[in-house]
Short mmCIF file of C-alpha atoms in Angstrom, two decimals:
data_model
loop_
_atom_site.label_atom_id
_atom_site.label_comp_id
_atom_site.label_asym_id
_atom_site.label_seq_id
_atom_site.Cartn_x
_atom_site.Cartn_y
_atom_site.Cartn_z
CA SER A 1 -3.15 2.87 -3.28
CA GLY A 2 -0.07 2.13 -1.19
CA ARG A 3 -0.49 5.16 1.06
CA THR A 4 -2.78 3.35 3.49
CA ASP A 5 -0.22 0.55 3.83
CA VAL A 6 2.50 3.09 4.67
CA LEU A 7 0.29 4.72 7.32
CA ALA A 8 -0.67 1.35 8.81
CA ALA A 9 2.99 0.26 8.94
CA PHE A 10 4.08 3.54 10.53
CA PHE A 11 1.51 3.41 13.33
CA VAL A 12 2.15 -0.29 13.97
CA LEU A 13 5.88 0.37 14.38
CA LEU A 14 5.04 3.28 16.68
CA ALA A 15 2.81 0.96 18.72
CA LEU A 16 5.61 -1.61 19.01
CA PHE A 17 7.94 1.15 20.19
CA TRP A 18 5.61 1.70 23.17
CA ALA A 19 4.56 -1.93 23.73
CA GLY A 20 5.86 -3.91 26.71
CA ARG A 21 6.96 -0.92 28.79
CA ARG A 22 6.13 -0.54 32.46
CA SER A 23 4.17 2.71 32.46
CA ALA A 24 0.43 2.93 31.83
CA LEU A 25 1.10 5.90 29.53
CA ALA A 26 3.19 3.67 27.24
CA ARG A 27 0.44 1.04 27.12
CA TRP A 28 -2.14 3.64 26.14
CA GLY A 29 0.30 5.06 23.60
CA ALA A 30 0.65 1.60 22.04
CA ALA A 31 -3.13 1.10 21.99
CA ILE A 32 -3.86 4.49 20.40
CA SER A 33 -1.09 4.04 17.84
CA VAL A 34 -2.33 0.63 16.73
CA LEU A 35 -5.89 2.01 16.58
CA PHE A 36 -4.71 4.69 14.15
CA GLY A 37 -2.98 1.95 12.15
CA LEU A 38 -6.26 0.03 11.98
CA PHE A 39 -8.05 3.16 10.79
CA ALA A 40 -5.55 3.27 7.92
CA LYS A 41 -5.84 -0.41 6.90
CA GLU A 42 -6.96 -3.74 8.33
CA VAL A 43 -3.50 -5.31 8.07
CA ALA A 44 -2.61 -3.34 11.22
CA ALA A 45 -4.48 -6.14 13.06
CA ALA A 46 -1.09 -7.89 12.94
CA GLY A 47 0.31 -5.04 15.01
CA LEU A 48 -2.56 -5.38 17.48
CA VAL A 49 -1.76 -9.06 18.00
CA ALA A 50 1.94 -8.21 18.38
CA VAL A 51 1.07 -5.60 21.05
CA PHE A 52 -0.98 -8.22 22.92
CA VAL A 53 1.99 -10.64 22.82
CA ALA A 54 4.45 -7.97 23.98
CA GLU A 55 2.24 -6.89 26.89
CA TRP A 56 1.51 -10.46 27.97
CA LEU A 57 5.18 -11.47 27.91
CA ALA A 58 6.31 -8.30 29.70
CA ALA A 59 3.97 -9.12 32.61
CA ARG A 60 4.74 -12.82 32.91
CA GLU A 61 5.83 -12.43 36.55
CA LEU A 62 2.63 -10.66 37.58
CA PRO A 63 -0.57 -12.32 38.79
CA ARG A 64 -3.04 -13.24 36.06
CA ALA A 65 -5.45 -10.43 37.00
CA GLN A 66 -2.73 -7.79 36.61
CA ARG A 67 -1.59 -9.35 33.33
CA LEU A 68 -5.13 -9.07 32.00
CA LEU A 69 -5.30 -5.47 33.21
CA ARG A 70 -2.21 -4.64 31.13
CA LEU A 71 -4.17 -5.81 28.07
CA LEU A 72 -7.08 -3.42 28.75
CA PRO A 73 -5.87 -0.50 26.53
CA ALA A 74 -5.19 -2.77 23.52
CA THR A 75 -8.51 -4.57 24.12
CA LEU A 76 -10.41 -1.26 24.12
CA ALA A 77 -8.64 -0.29 20.89
CA ALA A 78 -9.77 -3.56 19.30
CA VAL A 79 -13.37 -3.08 20.49
CA CYS A 80 -13.43 0.54 19.30
CA TYR A 81 -12.15 -0.37 15.84
CA THR A 82 -14.52 -3.34 15.49
CA ALA A 83 -17.53 -1.20 16.42
CA LEU A 84 -16.60 1.64 14.07
CA ARG A 85 -15.88 -0.74 11.20
CA ALA A 86 -19.21 -2.51 11.67
CA TRP A 87 -20.98 0.88 11.75
CA ALA A 88 -19.23 2.11 8.59
CA MET A 89 -18.99 -1.05 6.49
CA GLY A 90 -21.14 -3.75 8.07
CA ALA A 91 -20.01 -6.75 10.04
CA GLY A 92 -19.45 -9.17 7.15
CA ILE A 93 -16.32 -9.81 5.08
CA HIS A 94 -16.61 -9.54 1.32
CA GLU A 95 -15.91 -12.79 -0.48
CA ASN A 96 -13.68 -13.06 -3.53
CA GLY A 97 -15.36 -16.15 -5.00
CA LEU A 98 -12.54 -18.62 -4.28
CA THR A 99 -13.33 -22.18 -3.21
CA PRO A 100 -11.36 -23.60 -0.23
CA ARG A 101 -9.09 -25.48 -2.65
CA GLU A 102 -8.50 -22.35 -4.77
CA ARG A 103 -7.79 -20.39 -1.60
CA LEU A 104 -5.13 -22.89 -0.55
CA VAL A 105 -3.54 -22.87 -4.02
CA SER A 106 -3.58 -19.05 -4.04
CA ALA A 107 -1.98 -18.97 -0.58
CA LEU A 108 0.86 -21.23 -1.73
CA GLU A 109 1.36 -19.23 -4.92
CA ALA A 110 1.32 -15.92 -3.01
CA SER A 111 3.90 -17.31 -0.56
CA GLY A 112 6.15 -18.31 -3.46
CA ARG A 113 5.81 -14.94 -5.15
CA TYR A 114 6.54 -13.01 -1.96
CA VAL A 115 9.63 -15.09 -1.20
CA TRP A 116 10.86 -14.52 -4.74
CA MET A 117 10.14 -10.77 -4.47
CA LEU A 118 12.24 -10.53 -1.29
CA PHE A 119 15.32 -11.66 -3.22
CA ASP A 120 14.50 -10.23 -6.65
CA GLY A 121 13.73 -6.54 -6.33
CA TRP A 122 15.00 -5.63 -9.79
CA GLN A 123 11.89 -6.53 -11.80
CA PRO A 124 8.87 -4.71 -10.31
CA THR A 125 5.55 -5.07 -12.11
CA ALA A 126 2.15 -3.46 -11.77
CA GLN A 127 0.22 -6.73 -11.59
CA ILE A 128 1.70 -9.80 -9.91
CA GLY A 129 -0.14 -12.99 -10.80
CA TYR A 130 -3.85 -13.52 -11.45
CA LEU A 131 -6.33 -15.27 -9.19
CA GLY A 132 -7.82 -18.21 -11.04
CA ASP A 133 -4.74 -18.65 -13.24
CA PRO A 134 -2.26 -20.35 -10.88
CA SER A 135 1.48 -20.57 -11.58
CA PRO A 136 2.84 -24.08 -10.78
CA ARG A 137 6.42 -22.91 -10.21
CA PHE A 138 5.41 -20.33 -7.61
CA ILE A 139 3.03 -22.79 -5.93
CA LEU A 140 5.94 -25.23 -5.59
CA LEU A 141 8.26 -22.49 -4.33
CA GLY A 142 5.62 -21.41 -1.81
CA ALA A 143 5.18 -24.94 -0.50
CA PHE A 144 8.96 -25.35 -0.04
CA ALA A 145 9.24 -21.89 1.56
CA LEU A 146 6.46 -22.51 4.08
CA GLY A 147 7.81 -25.97 4.90
CA GLY A 148 11.32 -24.60 5.36
CA ALA A 149 10.06 -21.72 7.51
CA LEU A 150 8.22 -24.16 9.76
CA LEU A 151 11.34 -26.30 10.22
CA LEU A 152 13.46 -23.23 11.02
CA LEU A 153 10.86 -22.03 13.50
CA LEU A 154 10.83 -25.36 15.31
CA HIS A 155 14.64 -25.45 15.40
CA PHE A 156 15.19 -21.88 16.67
CA TRP A 157 12.03 -21.51 18.78
CA ARG A 158 13.81 -21.53 22.13
CA ARG A 159 16.28 -18.86 21.04
CA PHE A 160 13.64 -16.13 20.64
CA ASP A 161 13.54 -13.51 23.37
CA ASP A 162 10.46 -11.36 24.04
CA PHE A 163 11.40 -8.87 21.32
CA GLY A 164 11.92 -11.68 18.84
CA LEU A 165 8.54 -13.24 19.64
CA MET A 166 6.85 -9.87 19.13
CA ALA A 167 8.60 -9.45 15.75
CA LEU A 168 7.74 -13.02 14.78
CA THR A 169 4.08 -12.36 15.62
CA LEU A 170 4.07 -9.21 13.49
CA PHE A 171 5.57 -11.06 10.55
CA GLY A 172 3.45 -14.20 10.85
CA VAL A 173 0.06 -12.50 11.23
CA SER A 174 0.66 -9.79 8.62
CA PHE A 175 1.96 -12.38 6.15
CA ALA A 176 -1.04 -14.67 6.71
CA LEU A 177 -3.42 -11.76 6.09
CA VAL A 178 -2.16 -11.27 2.51
CA LEU A 179 -2.28 -14.91 1.38
CA HIS A 180 -6.01 -14.89 0.45
CA LEU A 181 -6.81 -17.14 3.39
CA VAL A 182 -8.82 -14.16 4.56
CA PRO A 183 -10.60 -12.98 1.39
CA ILE A 184 -9.12 -9.95 -0.37
CA THR A 185 -11.38 -8.50 -3.06
CA ILE A 186 -8.70 -8.08 -5.71
CA ASN A 187 -7.82 -10.16 -8.75
CA VAL A 188 -4.04 -10.28 -8.25
CA VAL A 189 -2.12 -12.91 -6.31
CA ALA A 190 0.42 -10.54 -4.78
CA ALA A 191 1.20 -6.84 -4.46
CA ASP A 192 4.31 -4.95 -3.38
CA ARG A 193 2.45 -2.87 -0.81
CA PHE A 194 1.10 -5.98 0.93
CA MET A 195 4.65 -6.76 2.06
CA TYR A 196 5.34 -3.51 3.97
CA LEU A 197 4.40 -4.94 7.38
CA PRO A 198 5.73 -8.49 6.81
CA VAL A 199 9.09 -7.07 5.70
CA ALA A 200 9.11 -4.81 8.76
CA GLY A 201 8.66 -7.96 10.84
CA VAL A 202 11.57 -9.63 9.04
CA VAL A 203 13.77 -6.60 9.66
CA LEU A 204 12.94 -6.67 13.37
CA LEU A 205 13.69 -10.41 13.49
CA LEU A 206 17.09 -9.75 11.93
CA ALA A 207 17.81 -6.74 14.16
CA PRO A 208 20.42 -8.67 16.22
CA LEU A 209 22.60 -8.76 13.08
CA ALA A 210 23.08 -5.01 13.50
CA LEU A 211 25.00 -5.71 16.73
CA ARG A 212 27.64 -7.69 14.87
CA PRO A 213 30.77 -6.14 13.36
CA LEU A 214 30.33 -4.34 10.05
CA GLY A 215 32.63 -6.86 8.43
CA HIS A 216 30.38 -9.80 9.23
CA PRO A 217 29.47 -11.66 6.00
CA ALA A 218 25.73 -11.57 6.75
CA PHE A 219 25.83 -7.80 7.24
CA ILE A 220 27.85 -7.22 4.07
CA GLY A 221 25.58 -9.51 2.03
CA ALA A 222 22.40 -7.76 3.21
CA ALA A 223 23.91 -4.32 2.55
CA LEU A 224 25.01 -5.25 -0.99
CA LEU A 225 21.59 -6.74 -1.76
CA CYS A 226 19.82 -3.58 -0.61
CA LEU A 227 22.21 -1.33 -2.53
CA SER A 228 21.64 -3.35 -5.70
CA TYR A 229 17.95 -2.43 -5.52
CA ALA A 230 18.70 1.30 -5.71
CA PRO A 231 18.61 1.71 -9.54
CA ALA A 232 15.32 -0.20 -9.85
CA THR A 233 13.87 1.77 -6.93
CA PHE A 234 14.73 5.15 -8.45
CA ALA A 235 13.40 4.09 -11.84
CA ARG A 236 10.15 2.80 -10.35
CA ALA A 237 9.68 5.86 -8.14
CA ARG A 238 9.91 8.02 -11.26
CA ALA A 239 7.26 5.94 -12.99
CA TRP A 240 4.98 5.94 -9.95
CA SER A 241 5.09 9.75 -9.76
CA ASP A 242 3.71 10.10 -13.29
CA GLU A 243 0.53 8.21 -14.25
CA VAL A 244 1.28 8.42 -17.97
CA GLU A 245 4.72 6.87 -17.58
CA PHE A 246 3.48 4.30 -15.04
CA TRP A 247 0.63 2.93 -17.14
CA THR A 248 2.66 3.14 -20.33
CA THR A 249 5.35 1.06 -18.61
CA ALA A 250 2.72 -1.40 -17.39
CA PHE A 251 1.23 -1.57 -20.89
CA ARG A 252 4.58 -2.58 -22.34
CA GLU A 253 5.52 -4.96 -19.52
CA GLN A 254 2.27 -6.92 -19.35
CA ARG A 255 2.25 -9.33 -22.25
CA ASP A 256 -0.38 -11.74 -20.92
CA HIS A 257 -3.80 -10.97 -19.46
CA ASN A 258 -3.09 -7.28 -19.82
CA ALA A 259 -6.62 -5.89 -19.48
CA MET A 260 -5.67 -3.87 -16.39
CA SER A 261 -2.98 -1.84 -18.15
CA ARG A 262 -5.32 -1.27 -21.12
CA LEU A 263 -8.09 -0.23 -18.76
CA GLU A 264 -5.99 2.25 -16.78
CA LEU A 265 -4.09 3.68 -19.74
CA GLY A 266 -7.43 4.04 -21.54
CA ASN A 267 -8.67 6.01 -18.53
CA VAL A 268 -5.67 8.32 -18.84
CA TYR A 269 -6.52 8.99 -22.49
CA GLY A 270 -10.21 9.34 -21.66
CA ARG A 271 -9.55 11.98 -18.98
CA ALA A 272 -7.66 13.97 -21.62
CA GLY A 273 -10.75 13.89 -23.86
CA MET A 274 -9.12 11.49 -26.34
CA HIS A 275 -12.15 9.22 -26.42
CA ALA A 276 -11.35 7.19 -29.54
CA HIS A 277 -7.84 6.44 -28.28
CA ALA A 278 -9.36 5.35 -24.97
CA VAL A 279 -11.85 3.02 -26.69
CA ALA A 280 -9.08 1.49 -28.79
CA LEU A 281 -7.14 0.66 -25.62
CA TYR A 282 -10.19 -0.69 -23.79
CA LEU A 283 -10.97 -3.07 -26.65
CA ASP A 284 -7.38 -4.35 -26.84
CA GLY A 285 -7.51 -6.18 -23.50
CA ASP A 286 -7.32 -9.96 -23.16
CA SER A 287 -10.17 -11.79 -21.45
CA GLY A 288 -7.91 -13.86 -19.17
CA ASP A 289 -8.01 -11.13 -16.50
CA PHE A 290 -11.79 -11.31 -16.64
CA VAL A 291 -12.75 -8.66 -14.08
CA ASN A 292 -10.60 -5.95 -15.67
CA TYR A 293 -11.63 -7.19 -19.11
CA LEU A 294 -15.28 -6.55 -18.23
CA LEU A 295 -14.46 -3.18 -16.67
CA ALA A 296 -12.54 -2.17 -19.79
CA ALA A 297 -15.51 -3.18 -21.95
CA HIS A 298 -17.80 -1.17 -19.67
CA ASN A 299 -15.60 1.90 -20.05
CA ALA A 300 -15.50 1.40 -23.82
CA GLY A 301 -19.29 1.35 -23.90
CA MET A 302 -19.52 4.51 -21.80
CA ARG A 303 -16.97 6.32 -23.98
CA LEU A 304 -18.94 5.35 -27.09
CA LEU A 305 -22.02 6.74 -25.38
CA THR A 306 -20.07 9.95 -24.72
CA THR A 307 -19.31 10.31 -28.41
CA GLY A 308 -22.91 9.66 -29.50
CA ARG A 309 -22.35 6.16 -30.88
CA TYR A 310 -25.30 4.64 -29.08
CA ARG A 311 -25.78 1.52 -31.19
CA GLU A 312 -22.18 0.40 -30.70
CA ALA A 313 -22.35 1.28 -27.02
CA ARG A 314 -25.46 -0.89 -26.63
CA VAL A 315 -23.76 -3.90 -28.24
CA ILE A 316 -20.94 -3.73 -25.69
CA LEU A 317 -23.03 -2.88 -22.61
CA GLU A 318 -25.63 -5.58 -23.25
CA ASP A 319 -22.81 -8.09 -23.71
CA ILE A 320 -21.18 -7.29 -20.35
CA VAL A 321 -24.57 -7.39 -18.60
CA ARG A 322 -24.97 -10.94 -19.93
CA LYS A 323 -21.48 -11.85 -18.71
CA GLY A 324 -21.75 -10.05 -15.35
CA PRO A 325 -25.46 -9.76 -14.48
CA GLN A 326 -24.72 -9.38 -10.76
CA ILE A 327 -22.54 -6.28 -11.16
CA PRO A 328 -24.71 -3.21 -10.40
CA LYS A 329 -22.39 -0.87 -12.29
CA PHE A 330 -23.20 -2.64 -15.56
CA GLN A 331 -26.96 -2.48 -14.95
CA TYR A 332 -26.60 1.23 -14.20
CA ALA A 333 -24.65 1.77 -17.44
CA LEU A 334 -27.45 0.22 -19.49
CA ALA A 335 -29.98 2.36 -17.62
CA ALA A 336 -27.94 5.47 -18.47
CA LEU A 337 -27.90 4.47 -22.14
CA ASP A 338 -31.68 3.89 -22.07
CA VAL A 339 -32.16 7.37 -20.62
CA THR A 340 -30.00 8.83 -23.39
CA GLU A 341 -32.30 7.19 -25.95
CA GLU A 342 -35.40 8.21 -23.92
CA ARG A 343 -36.34 4.58 -23.26
CA PHE A 344 -37.38 5.39 -19.73
CA GLU A 345 -39.27 2.17 -18.97
CA ASP A 346 -36.27 0.05 -19.92
CA ALA A 347 -34.02 2.33 -17.86
CA GLU A 348 -36.20 1.85 -14.78
CA LYS A 349 -36.04 -1.94 -15.17
CA HIS A 350 -32.24 -1.88 -15.14
CA LEU A 351 -32.24 0.62 -12.27
CA LYS A 352 -34.44 -1.70 -10.25
CA ILE A 353 -31.92 -4.52 -10.70
CA ALA A 354 -29.03 -2.18 -9.83
CA GLU A 355 -30.84 -1.03 -6.68
CA THR A 356 -31.43 -4.63 -5.62
CA LEU A 357 -27.74 -5.41 -6.05
CA TYR A 358 -26.53 -2.15 -4.46
CA PRO A 359 -29.28 -0.52 -2.36
CA ASP A 360 -27.13 2.37 -1.13
CA SER A 361 -26.07 3.68 -4.55
CA ILE A 362 -26.42 7.47 -4.69
CA SER A 363 -25.94 7.46 -8.48
CA THR A 364 -28.88 5.11 -8.95
CA ARG A 365 -31.16 7.29 -6.80
CA ASN A 366 -30.08 10.41 -8.68
CA LEU A 367 -30.76 8.80 -12.07
CA ARG A 368 -34.20 7.66 -10.96
CA ARG A 369 -35.06 11.23 -9.90
CA ALA A 370 -33.69 12.51 -13.21
CA ILE A 371 -35.97 10.12 -15.12
CA ALA A 372 -39.00 11.47 -13.26
CA ASP A 373 -38.00 15.05 -14.12
CA LEU A 374 -37.32 14.15 -17.76
CA LYS A 375 -40.72 12.51 -18.12
CA THR A 376 -42.36 15.66 -16.78
CA ALA A 377 -40.39 17.93 -19.11
CA LYS A 378 -40.77 15.71 -22.19
CA ASN A 379 -43.54 17.83 -23.71
CA ASP A 380 -41.93 21.21 -23.00
CA PRO A 381 -41.71 23.49 -26.05
CA PRO A 382 -38.35 23.37 -27.86
CA PRO A 383 -35.95 26.24 -27.11
CA ASP A 384 -35.13 29.00 -29.59
CA LEU A 385 -31.89 27.88 -31.24
CA GLY A 386 -31.32 31.32 -32.72
CA SER A 387 -29.90 32.74 -29.50
CA ALA A 388 -27.21 31.83 -27.02
CA LYS A 389 -29.84 31.43 -24.32
CA GLY A 390 -31.85 28.95 -26.41
CA LEU A 391 -28.70 27.00 -27.38
CA LEU A 392 -27.65 26.76 -23.75
CA GLU A 393 -31.12 25.61 -22.73
CA ASP A 394 -30.95 22.86 -25.34
CA ALA A 395 -27.45 21.96 -24.13
CA THR A 396 -28.80 21.65 -20.59
CA LYS A 397 -31.65 19.41 -21.79
CA ASN A 398 -29.21 17.13 -23.61
CA ALA A 399 -26.88 17.06 -20.60
CA ARG A 400 -29.76 15.87 -18.39
CA LEU A 401 -30.35 13.06 -20.88
CA GLY A 402 -26.64 12.15 -20.79
CA ARG A 403 -26.12 13.14 -24.42
CA MET A 404 -22.63 14.57 -24.09
CA LYS A 405 -21.97 14.82 -27.83
CA GLU A 406 -25.18 16.77 -28.50
CA THR A 407 -24.50 18.92 -25.44
CA LEU A 408 -21.04 19.83 -26.70
CA ASP A 409 -22.38 20.54 -30.19
CA ARG A 410 -24.78 23.09 -28.68
CA LEU A 411 -22.10 24.55 -26.43
CA LEU A 412 -19.80 25.03 -29.40
CA GLN A 413 -22.59 26.82 -31.25
CA ALA A 414 -23.45 28.92 -28.22
CA SER A 415 -19.81 29.87 -27.66
CA GLN A 416 -19.77 31.56 -31.09
CA ALA A 417 -23.05 33.41 -30.53
CA PRO A 418 -22.55 37.18 -30.20
CA ASP A 419 -24.95 37.43 -27.23
CA ILE A 420 -23.30 34.84 -24.99
CA GLU A 421 -22.12 36.21 -21.65
CA LEU A 422 -18.70 35.60 -20.12
CA GLY A 423 -20.15 33.66 -17.17
CA GLU A 424 -21.98 31.37 -19.59
CA LEU A 425 -18.77 30.81 -21.51
CA ARG A 426 -17.03 29.90 -18.26
CA GLU A 427 -19.70 27.29 -17.46
CA ALA A 428 -19.39 25.89 -20.98
CA LEU A 429 -15.63 25.69 -20.56
CA LEU A 430 -15.95 23.80 -17.25
CA TYR A 431 -18.22 21.24 -18.94
CA ALA A 432 -15.77 20.97 -21.84
CA PHE A 433 -12.93 20.13 -19.44
CA ASP A 434 -14.91 17.06 -18.37
CA TRP A 435 -16.23 15.78 -21.71
CA ALA A 436 -14.83 17.60 -24.74
CA THR A 437 -12.17 16.41 -27.16
CA PRO A 438 -9.01 18.55 -27.26
CA ARG A 439 -10.26 20.31 -30.41
CA GLN A 440 -13.63 21.14 -28.88
CA LEU A 441 -11.97 22.34 -25.69
CA SER A 442 -9.62 24.60 -27.67
CA VAL A 443 -12.50 26.25 -29.55
CA ILE A 444 -14.42 27.07 -26.37
CA PHE A 445 -11.27 28.17 -24.50
CA GLU A 446 -10.18 30.53 -27.27
CA ARG A 447 -13.64 32.09 -27.33
CA TYR A 448 -13.51 32.46 -23.54
CA ARG A 449 -10.17 34.31 -23.82
CA GLN A 450 -11.46 36.50 -26.66
CA ARG A 451 -14.33 37.63 -24.45
CA GLY A 452 -11.92 38.64 -21.68
CA GLY A 453 -11.83 35.49 -19.59
CA ASP A 454 -8.74 35.65 -17.39
CA SER A 455 -9.18 33.07 -14.62
CA PRO A 456 -5.60 31.95 -13.73
CA THR A 457 -6.92 28.53 -12.67
CA LEU A 458 -8.71 27.85 -15.95
CA ILE A 459 -5.78 29.14 -18.00
CA GLU A 460 -3.30 26.94 -16.12
CA ASN A 461 -5.62 23.91 -16.33
CA TYR A 462 -5.96 24.41 -20.07
CA ARG A 463 -2.18 24.64 -20.47
CA LEU A 464 -1.65 21.44 -18.49
CA ARG A 465 -4.39 19.65 -20.45
CA MET A 466 -2.87 20.56 -23.80
CA GLU A 467 0.59 19.50 -22.63
CA ARG A 468 -0.90 16.16 -21.57
CA VAL A 469 -2.65 15.78 -24.93
CA GLN A 470 0.54 16.47 -26.89
CA ARG A 471 2.42 13.94 -24.80
CA LEU A 472 -0.27 11.27 -25.24
CA ARG A 473 -0.42 11.89 -29.00
CA ALA A 474 3.35 11.49 -29.24
CA LEU A 475 3.11 8.17 -27.36
CA TRP A 476 0.31 6.76 -29.46
CA PRO A 477 2.30 5.38 -32.45
CA THR A 478 4.48 3.24 -30.16
CA LEU A 479 1.50 2.09 -28.09
CA ALA A 480 -0.40 1.09 -31.21
CA ALA A 481 2.64 -0.87 -32.40
CA ASP A 482 2.84 -2.72 -29.07
CA ALA A 483 -0.84 -3.72 -29.13
CA ARG A 484 -0.74 -7.24 -30.53
CA ARG A 485 -4.38 -7.78 -31.47
CA ARG A 486 -7.97 -6.84 -30.87
CA PRO A 487 -9.96 -9.50 -28.99
CA THR A 488 -11.98 -11.82 -31.18
CA GLY A 489 -15.52 -10.57 -31.73
CA ALA A 490 -14.89 -7.09 -30.31
CA PRO A 491 -16.54 -4.20 -32.18
CA ALA A 492 -14.22 -2.24 -34.45
CA PRO A 493 -15.78 1.22 -34.91
CA SER A 494 -14.33 3.12 -37.83
CA ALA A 495 -12.80 5.86 -35.68
CA ILE A 496 -10.78 3.32 -33.71
CA ALA A 497 -8.74 2.50 -36.81
CA ASP A 498 -7.35 6.05 -36.70
CA PRO A 499 -8.22 7.70 -33.37
CA ALA A 500 -6.50 10.93 -34.36
CA LYS A 501 -9.27 11.62 -36.86
CA ALA A 502 -11.85 11.50 -34.08
CA ASP A 503 -10.04 13.33 -31.28
#
């Protein structure tokens, strides 16, 4: 998720390298660079404003008409980006549901957290604060920090040269953009990646320090502070490069409102086919982080649907629809469950709501077409389950209904049939990679190899999957010990008590 921030920061710095120079080529280079930054992420708008400031200041001796002409390339870049964004995403800005008062409180808290993060880089965390659950100490720190910054700005204003004003613009605009004053559709107060451009602005503001002797106390202090971050940086980079280690670390670090770590670690287990483990993690989340709590419950319901536990899935999915009726994903999930149980009229009702909330959903359109096809094929004669062909036909029918458990049962039977062809086994194996438990996947893979299957890609993918499964199984006892409780009122299916028996 931080890659777009890195790209935006890179192209903004490239734009500032060109900005303020005499040649027209440099001005166009700055405009194109900042346009690429905007294509990466909206925060590059801070770079656009900084380019405008640099160009305007560099032409202060020119007549007004020529000064405006210098701004033409950057202006065209802004117009181009605005038009393309409106075409791709619409002209509006998504709201995050904060009132003006909550937005101000969040801005103060975010300011406090970012100031603290600048001086404390030894304790990184995956989720920094929660919107709607303000922290008084960081709100107070943010208020003092903003007040102090304003006083410093007023005191040193006349000392800024053109380069300093450009750097100050980059910092000020990019910092303001991540304070929730402009809505950001996330549920955290702060994020490390949001500080890439503001910190770049701070570095540019402090650039004159580099001209001082190496023995200057300010230089030595900054160098020692940066060096002290090295161990934490290396440790965090290692975690970030491995999703299992990252979400396991987050799981253990997040003691309060930890639904996000449960959600994402559950997804890791789910992608490995360890469905019961995934459900256990989803149902262990706290409700304080309400958005991720609902998403975790949604994923729990869908995993229960995957394993054929439709009644328990319905309890969870109907509950989240009551709690989040305006979320199209939840309406779609209930529609998918209705299709699985061949309750097509109920499914169409939920699809209609989902389409109203999200008219452009491809998944919703596909499910509606599938319902029409399933209604037409409802009275088709049952396939012959005595042959591989008949078993595969029944598997296909169950797959169209979203019955993954029944589909896998038929695929397992078909894989042992003497008349199954190698190509059919390969297709069964591909489906198993998506939905099967490790045991089911092993059965189908071994049969594929017995029949002469030798695809290097499938063999390597199977090896990697089994290595992942072994690692996740080894982690499970410590994860289960760290889980403090199951939320009050959450379903407790029997397999969740001992996921190993199910997966």
